[in-house]
Short mmCIF file of N, CA and C in Angstrom, two decimals:
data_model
loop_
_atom_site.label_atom_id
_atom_site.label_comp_id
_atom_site.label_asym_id
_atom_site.label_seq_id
_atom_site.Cartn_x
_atom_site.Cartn_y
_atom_site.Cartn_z
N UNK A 1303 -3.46 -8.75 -40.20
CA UNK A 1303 -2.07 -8.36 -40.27
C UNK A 1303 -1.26 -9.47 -40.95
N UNK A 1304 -0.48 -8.91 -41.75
CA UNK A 1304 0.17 -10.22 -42.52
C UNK A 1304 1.40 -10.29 -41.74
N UNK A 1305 1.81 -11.70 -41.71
CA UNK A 1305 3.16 -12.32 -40.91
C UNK A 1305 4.11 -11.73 -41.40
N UNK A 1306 5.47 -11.26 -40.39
CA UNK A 1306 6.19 -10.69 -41.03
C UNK A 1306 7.43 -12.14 -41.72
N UNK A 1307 8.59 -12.06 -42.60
CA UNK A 1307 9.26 -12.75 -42.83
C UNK A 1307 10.24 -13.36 -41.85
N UNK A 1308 10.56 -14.36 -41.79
CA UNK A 1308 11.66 -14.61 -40.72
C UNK A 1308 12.87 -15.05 -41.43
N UNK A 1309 14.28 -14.17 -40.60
CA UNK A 1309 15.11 -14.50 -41.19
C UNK A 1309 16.25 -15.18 -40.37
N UNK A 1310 17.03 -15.88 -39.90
CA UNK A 1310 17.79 -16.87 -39.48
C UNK A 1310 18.99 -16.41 -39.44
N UNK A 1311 19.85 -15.37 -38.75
CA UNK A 1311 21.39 -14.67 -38.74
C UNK A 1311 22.19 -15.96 -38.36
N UNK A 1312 23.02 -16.33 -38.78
CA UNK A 1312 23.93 -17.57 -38.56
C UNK A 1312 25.20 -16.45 -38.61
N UNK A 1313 25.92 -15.96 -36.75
CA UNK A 1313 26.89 -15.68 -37.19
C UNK A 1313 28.03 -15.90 -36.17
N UNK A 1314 29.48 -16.44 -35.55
CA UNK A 1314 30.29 -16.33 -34.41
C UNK A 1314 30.26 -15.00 -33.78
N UNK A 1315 30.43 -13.88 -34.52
CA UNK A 1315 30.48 -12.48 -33.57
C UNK A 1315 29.51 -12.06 -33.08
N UNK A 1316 29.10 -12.09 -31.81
CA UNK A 1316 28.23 -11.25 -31.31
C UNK A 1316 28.05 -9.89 -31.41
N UNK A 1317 28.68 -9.24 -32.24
CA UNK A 1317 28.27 -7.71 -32.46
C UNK A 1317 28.06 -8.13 -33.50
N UNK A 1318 28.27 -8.51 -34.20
CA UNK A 1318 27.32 -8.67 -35.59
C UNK A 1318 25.71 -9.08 -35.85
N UNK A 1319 26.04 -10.32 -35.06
CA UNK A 1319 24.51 -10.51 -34.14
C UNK A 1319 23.31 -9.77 -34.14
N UNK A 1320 24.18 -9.16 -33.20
CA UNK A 1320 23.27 -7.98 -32.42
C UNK A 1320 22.91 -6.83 -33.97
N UNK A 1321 23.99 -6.22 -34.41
CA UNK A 1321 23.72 -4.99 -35.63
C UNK A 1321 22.83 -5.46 -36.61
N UNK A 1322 22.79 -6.70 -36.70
CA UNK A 1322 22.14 -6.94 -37.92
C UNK A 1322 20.46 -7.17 -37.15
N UNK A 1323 20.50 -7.73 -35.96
CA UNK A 1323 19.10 -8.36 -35.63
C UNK A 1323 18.56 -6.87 -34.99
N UNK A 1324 19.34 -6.02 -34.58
CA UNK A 1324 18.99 -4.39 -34.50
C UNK A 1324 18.48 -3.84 -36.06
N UNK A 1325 19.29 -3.54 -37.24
CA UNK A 1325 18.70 -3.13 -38.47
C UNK A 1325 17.77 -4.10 -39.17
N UNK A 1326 17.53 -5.53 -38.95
CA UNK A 1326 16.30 -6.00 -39.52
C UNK A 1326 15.12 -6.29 -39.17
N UNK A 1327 15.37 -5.91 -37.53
CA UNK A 1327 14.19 -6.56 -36.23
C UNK A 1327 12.91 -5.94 -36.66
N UNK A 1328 13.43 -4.53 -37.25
CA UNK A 1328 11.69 -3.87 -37.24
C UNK A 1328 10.83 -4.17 -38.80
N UNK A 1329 11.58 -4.78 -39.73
CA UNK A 1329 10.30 -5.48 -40.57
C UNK A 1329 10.65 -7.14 -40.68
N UNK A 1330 11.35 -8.16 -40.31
CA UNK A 1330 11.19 -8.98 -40.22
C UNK A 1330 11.42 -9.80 -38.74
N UNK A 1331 10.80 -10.88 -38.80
CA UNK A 1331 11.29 -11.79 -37.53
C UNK A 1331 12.48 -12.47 -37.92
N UNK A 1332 13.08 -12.29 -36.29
CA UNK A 1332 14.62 -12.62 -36.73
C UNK A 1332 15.12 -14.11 -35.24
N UNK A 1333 15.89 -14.66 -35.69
CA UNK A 1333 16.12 -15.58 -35.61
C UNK A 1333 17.87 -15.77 -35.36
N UNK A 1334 18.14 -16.34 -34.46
CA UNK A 1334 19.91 -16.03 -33.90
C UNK A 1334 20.30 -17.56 -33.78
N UNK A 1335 21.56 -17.59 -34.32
CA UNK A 1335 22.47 -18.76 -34.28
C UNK A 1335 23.87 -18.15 -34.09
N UNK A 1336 24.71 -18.99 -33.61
CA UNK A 1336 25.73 -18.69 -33.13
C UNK A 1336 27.13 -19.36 -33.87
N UNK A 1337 26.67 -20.37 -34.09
CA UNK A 1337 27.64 -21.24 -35.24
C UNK A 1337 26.46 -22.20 -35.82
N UNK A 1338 27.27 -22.77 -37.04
CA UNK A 1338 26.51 -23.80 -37.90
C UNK A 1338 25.43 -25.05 -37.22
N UNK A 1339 26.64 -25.39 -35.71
CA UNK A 1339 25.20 -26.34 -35.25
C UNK A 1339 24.13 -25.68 -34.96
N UNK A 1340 24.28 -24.67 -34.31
CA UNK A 1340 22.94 -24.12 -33.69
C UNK A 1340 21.76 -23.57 -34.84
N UNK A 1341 22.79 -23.19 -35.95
CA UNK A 1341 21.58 -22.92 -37.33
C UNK A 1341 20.85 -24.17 -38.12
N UNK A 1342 21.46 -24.89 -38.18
CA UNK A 1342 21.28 -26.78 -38.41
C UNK A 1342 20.11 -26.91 -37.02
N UNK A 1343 19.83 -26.67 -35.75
CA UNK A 1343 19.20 -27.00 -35.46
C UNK A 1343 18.04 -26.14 -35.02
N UNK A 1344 18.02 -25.11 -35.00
CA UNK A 1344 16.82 -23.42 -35.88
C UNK A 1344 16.24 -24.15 -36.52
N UNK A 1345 16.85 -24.16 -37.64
CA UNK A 1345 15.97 -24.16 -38.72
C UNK A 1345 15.39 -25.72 -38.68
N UNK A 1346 15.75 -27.10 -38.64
CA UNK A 1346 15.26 -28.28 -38.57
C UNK A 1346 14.13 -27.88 -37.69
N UNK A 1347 13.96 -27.25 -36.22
CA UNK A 1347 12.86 -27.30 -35.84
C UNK A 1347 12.23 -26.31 -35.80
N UNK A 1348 12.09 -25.03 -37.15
CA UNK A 1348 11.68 -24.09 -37.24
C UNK A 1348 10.81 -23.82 -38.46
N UNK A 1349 9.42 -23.92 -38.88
CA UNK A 1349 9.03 -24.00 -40.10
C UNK A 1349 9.15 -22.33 -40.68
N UNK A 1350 8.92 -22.25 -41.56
CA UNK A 1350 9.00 -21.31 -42.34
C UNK A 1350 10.30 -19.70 -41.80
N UNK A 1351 11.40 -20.48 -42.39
CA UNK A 1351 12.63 -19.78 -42.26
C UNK A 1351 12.54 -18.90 -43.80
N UNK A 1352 12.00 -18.03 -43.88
CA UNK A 1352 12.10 -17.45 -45.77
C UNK A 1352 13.98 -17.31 -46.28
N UNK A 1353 14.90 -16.87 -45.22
CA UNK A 1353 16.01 -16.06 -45.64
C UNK A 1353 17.50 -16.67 -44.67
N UNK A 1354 18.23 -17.47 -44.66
CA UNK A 1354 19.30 -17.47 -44.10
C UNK A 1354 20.55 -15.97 -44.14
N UNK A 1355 20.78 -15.53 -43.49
CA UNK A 1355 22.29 -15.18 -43.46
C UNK A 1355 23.17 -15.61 -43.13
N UNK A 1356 24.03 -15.90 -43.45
CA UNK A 1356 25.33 -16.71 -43.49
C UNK A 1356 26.47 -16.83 -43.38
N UNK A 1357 27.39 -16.96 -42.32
CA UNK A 1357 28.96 -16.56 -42.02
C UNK A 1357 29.38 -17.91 -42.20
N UNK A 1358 30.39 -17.79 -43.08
CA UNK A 1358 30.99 -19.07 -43.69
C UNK A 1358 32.33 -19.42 -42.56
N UNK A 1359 32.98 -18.70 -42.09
CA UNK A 1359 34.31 -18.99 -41.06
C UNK A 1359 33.36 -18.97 -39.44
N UNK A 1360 33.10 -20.20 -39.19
CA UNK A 1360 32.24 -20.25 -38.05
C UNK A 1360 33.32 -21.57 -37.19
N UNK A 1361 33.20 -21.72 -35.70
CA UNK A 1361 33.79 -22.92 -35.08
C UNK A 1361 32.47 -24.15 -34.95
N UNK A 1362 33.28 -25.01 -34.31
CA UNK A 1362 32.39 -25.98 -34.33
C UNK A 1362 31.71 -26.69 -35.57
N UNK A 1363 30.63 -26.02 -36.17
CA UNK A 1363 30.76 -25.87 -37.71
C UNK A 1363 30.41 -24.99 -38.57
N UNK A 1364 31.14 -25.24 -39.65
CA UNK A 1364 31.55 -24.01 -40.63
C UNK A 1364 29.99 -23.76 -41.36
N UNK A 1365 29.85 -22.52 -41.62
CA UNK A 1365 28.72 -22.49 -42.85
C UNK A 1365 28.63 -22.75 -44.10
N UNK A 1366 29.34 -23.44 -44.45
CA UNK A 1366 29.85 -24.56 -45.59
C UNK A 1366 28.87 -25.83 -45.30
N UNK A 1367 29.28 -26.61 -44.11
CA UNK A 1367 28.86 -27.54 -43.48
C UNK A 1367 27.29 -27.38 -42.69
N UNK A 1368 26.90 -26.31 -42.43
CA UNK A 1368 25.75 -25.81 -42.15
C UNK A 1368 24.80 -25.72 -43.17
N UNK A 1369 25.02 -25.13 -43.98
CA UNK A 1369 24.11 -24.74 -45.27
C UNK A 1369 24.24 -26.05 -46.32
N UNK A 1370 25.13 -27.24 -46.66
CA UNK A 1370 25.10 -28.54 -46.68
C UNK A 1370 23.81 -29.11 -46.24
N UNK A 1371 23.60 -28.93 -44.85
CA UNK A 1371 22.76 -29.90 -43.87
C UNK A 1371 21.38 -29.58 -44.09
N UNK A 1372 21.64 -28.10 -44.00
CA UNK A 1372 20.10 -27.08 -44.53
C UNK A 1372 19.19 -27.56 -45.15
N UNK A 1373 20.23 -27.54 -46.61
CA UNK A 1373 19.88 -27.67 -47.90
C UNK A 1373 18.85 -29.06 -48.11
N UNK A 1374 19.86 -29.94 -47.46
CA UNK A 1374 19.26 -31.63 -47.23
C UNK A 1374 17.75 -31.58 -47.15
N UNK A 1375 17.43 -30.54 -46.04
CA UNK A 1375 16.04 -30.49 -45.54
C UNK A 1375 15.22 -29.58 -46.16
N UNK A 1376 15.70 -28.90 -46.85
CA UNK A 1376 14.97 -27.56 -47.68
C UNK A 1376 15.87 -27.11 -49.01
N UNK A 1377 15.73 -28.02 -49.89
CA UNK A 1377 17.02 -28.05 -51.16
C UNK A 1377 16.17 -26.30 -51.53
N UNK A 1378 14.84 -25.59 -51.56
CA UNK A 1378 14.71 -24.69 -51.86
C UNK A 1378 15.05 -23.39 -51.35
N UNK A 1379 16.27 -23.35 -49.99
CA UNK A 1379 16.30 -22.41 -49.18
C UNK A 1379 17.18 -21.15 -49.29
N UNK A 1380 16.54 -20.32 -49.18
CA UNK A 1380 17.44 -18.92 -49.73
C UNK A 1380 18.62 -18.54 -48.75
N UNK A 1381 19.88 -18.22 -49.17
CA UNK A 1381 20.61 -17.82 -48.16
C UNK A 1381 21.56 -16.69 -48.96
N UNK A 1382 22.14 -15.80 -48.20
CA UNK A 1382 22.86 -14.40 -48.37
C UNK A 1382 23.79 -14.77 -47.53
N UNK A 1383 25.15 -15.27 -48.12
CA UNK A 1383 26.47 -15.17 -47.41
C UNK A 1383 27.22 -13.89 -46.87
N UNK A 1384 27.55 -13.39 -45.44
CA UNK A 1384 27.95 -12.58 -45.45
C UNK A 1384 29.38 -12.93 -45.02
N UNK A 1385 30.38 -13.25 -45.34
CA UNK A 1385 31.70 -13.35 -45.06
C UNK A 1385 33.18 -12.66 -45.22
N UNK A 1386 34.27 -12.94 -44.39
CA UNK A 1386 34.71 -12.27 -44.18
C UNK A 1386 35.91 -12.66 -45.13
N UNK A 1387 35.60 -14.21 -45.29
CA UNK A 1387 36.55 -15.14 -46.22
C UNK A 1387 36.36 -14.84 -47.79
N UNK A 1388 37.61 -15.23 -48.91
CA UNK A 1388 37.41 -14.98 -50.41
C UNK A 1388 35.57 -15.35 -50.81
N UNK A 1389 35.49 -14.28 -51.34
CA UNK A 1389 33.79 -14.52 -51.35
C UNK A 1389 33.54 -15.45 -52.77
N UNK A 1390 34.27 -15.63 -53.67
CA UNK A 1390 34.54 -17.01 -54.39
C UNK A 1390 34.14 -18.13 -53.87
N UNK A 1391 34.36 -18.33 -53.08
CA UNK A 1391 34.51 -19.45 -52.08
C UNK A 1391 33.08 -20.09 -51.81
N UNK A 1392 32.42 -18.87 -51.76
CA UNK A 1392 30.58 -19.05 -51.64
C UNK A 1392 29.89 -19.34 -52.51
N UNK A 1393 30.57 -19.69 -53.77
CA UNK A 1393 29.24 -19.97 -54.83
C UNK A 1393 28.84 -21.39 -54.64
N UNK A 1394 27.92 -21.37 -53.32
CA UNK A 1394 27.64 -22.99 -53.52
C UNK A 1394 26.39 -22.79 -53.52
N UNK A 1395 25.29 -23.80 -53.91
CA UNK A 1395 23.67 -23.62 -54.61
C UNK A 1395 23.20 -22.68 -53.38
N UNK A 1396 21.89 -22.35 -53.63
CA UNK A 1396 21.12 -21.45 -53.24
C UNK A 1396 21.48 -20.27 -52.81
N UNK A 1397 23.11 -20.17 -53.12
CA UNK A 1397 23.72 -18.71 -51.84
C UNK A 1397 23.01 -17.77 -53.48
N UNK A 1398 22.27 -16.68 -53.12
CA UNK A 1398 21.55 -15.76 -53.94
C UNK A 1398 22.84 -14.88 -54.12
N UNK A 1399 23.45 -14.81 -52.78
CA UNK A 1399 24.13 -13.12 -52.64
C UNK A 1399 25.16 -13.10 -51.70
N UNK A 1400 26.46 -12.19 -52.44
CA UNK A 1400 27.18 -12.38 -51.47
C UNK A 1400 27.80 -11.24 -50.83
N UNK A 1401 27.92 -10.93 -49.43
CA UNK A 1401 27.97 -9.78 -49.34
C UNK A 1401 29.44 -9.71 -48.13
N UNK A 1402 30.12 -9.00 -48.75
CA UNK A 1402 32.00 -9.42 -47.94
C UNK A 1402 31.59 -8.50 -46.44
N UNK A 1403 32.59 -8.52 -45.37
CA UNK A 1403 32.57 -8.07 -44.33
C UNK A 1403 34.07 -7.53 -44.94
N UNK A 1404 34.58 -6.11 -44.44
CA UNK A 1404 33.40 -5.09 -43.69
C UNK A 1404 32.08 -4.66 -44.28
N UNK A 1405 30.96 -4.96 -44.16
CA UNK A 1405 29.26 -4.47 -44.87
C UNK A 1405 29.07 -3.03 -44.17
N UNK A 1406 28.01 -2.54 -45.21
CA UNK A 1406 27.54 -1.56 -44.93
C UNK A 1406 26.11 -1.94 -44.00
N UNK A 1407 25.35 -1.62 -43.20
CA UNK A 1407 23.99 -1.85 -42.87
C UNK A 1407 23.20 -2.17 -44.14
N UNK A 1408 23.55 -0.52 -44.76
CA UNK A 1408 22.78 -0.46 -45.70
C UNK A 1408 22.36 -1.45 -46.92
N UNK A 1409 23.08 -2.02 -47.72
CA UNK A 1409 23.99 -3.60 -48.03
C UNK A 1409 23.15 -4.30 -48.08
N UNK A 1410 23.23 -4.60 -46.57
CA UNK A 1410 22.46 -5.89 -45.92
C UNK A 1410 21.16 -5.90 -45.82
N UNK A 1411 20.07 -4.44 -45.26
CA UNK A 1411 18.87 -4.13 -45.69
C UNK A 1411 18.64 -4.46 -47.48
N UNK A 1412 19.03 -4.29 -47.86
CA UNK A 1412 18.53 -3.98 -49.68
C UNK A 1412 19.01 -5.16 -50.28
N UNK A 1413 19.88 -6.13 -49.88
CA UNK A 1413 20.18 -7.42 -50.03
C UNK A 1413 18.79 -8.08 -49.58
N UNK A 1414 18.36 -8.22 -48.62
CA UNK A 1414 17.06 -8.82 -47.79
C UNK A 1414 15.92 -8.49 -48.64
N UNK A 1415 16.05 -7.16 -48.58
CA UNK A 1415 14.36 -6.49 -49.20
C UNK A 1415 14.29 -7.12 -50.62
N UNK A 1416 15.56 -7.46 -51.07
CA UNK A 1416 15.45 -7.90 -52.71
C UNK A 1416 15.13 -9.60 -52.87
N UNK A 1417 15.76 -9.94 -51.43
CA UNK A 1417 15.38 -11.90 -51.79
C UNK A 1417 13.91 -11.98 -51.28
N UNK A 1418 13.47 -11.22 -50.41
CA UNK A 1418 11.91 -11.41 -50.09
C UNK A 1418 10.77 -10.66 -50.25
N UNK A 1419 11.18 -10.00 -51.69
CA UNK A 1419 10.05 -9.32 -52.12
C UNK A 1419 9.06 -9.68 -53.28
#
């Protein structure tokens, strides 16, 4: 059986959380952060993260400042901003894709299926 992908939701809302780790749970392994520290420290002690998602207006710290720290440790790491903020704002290296809130599910599946296929 081949491993499925794991992907890393970095997001403050817990219903978002939840919708997204509900529509991607059944072909990849998924992975929950709550703000930027907690994804900063996922992924540092998590090997093979293939896919970040990414909420840039986070407390504590921002996903600006998160995906910064990431990067440090994995300058090759893929991430899909999903924010709610000017999506301009996101063109910083590795963001592949950017996808504004309000999202469709749908969106967000075919965003994924396209960075890890």
């Amino acid at each position: 059986m081949t491993e499925r992908p794991t992907i890393l939701i970095t997001d403050d809302d817990e219903a978002i959380l939840q919708l997204l780790t509900t529509a991607l749970g059944h072909d990849y392994e998924i992975l929950q952060a709550r703000d930027g520290d907690e994804a900063v420290k996922i992924h540092g002690e998590r090997e093979g993260v293939d896919l970040v998602l990414l909420d840039l207006g986070m407390g504590r710290m921002s996903g600006y400042d998160a995906l910064a720290s990431m990067q440090m440790d994995d300058p090759d790491l893929r991430v899909i901003v999903i924010t709610g903020l000017d999506p301009d704002a996101a063109r910083l290296p590795n963001v592949r894709q950017i996808i504004t809130k309000p999202f469709r599910v749908d969106q967000v599946r075919e965003a994924v299926a396209q960075e890890l296929k």
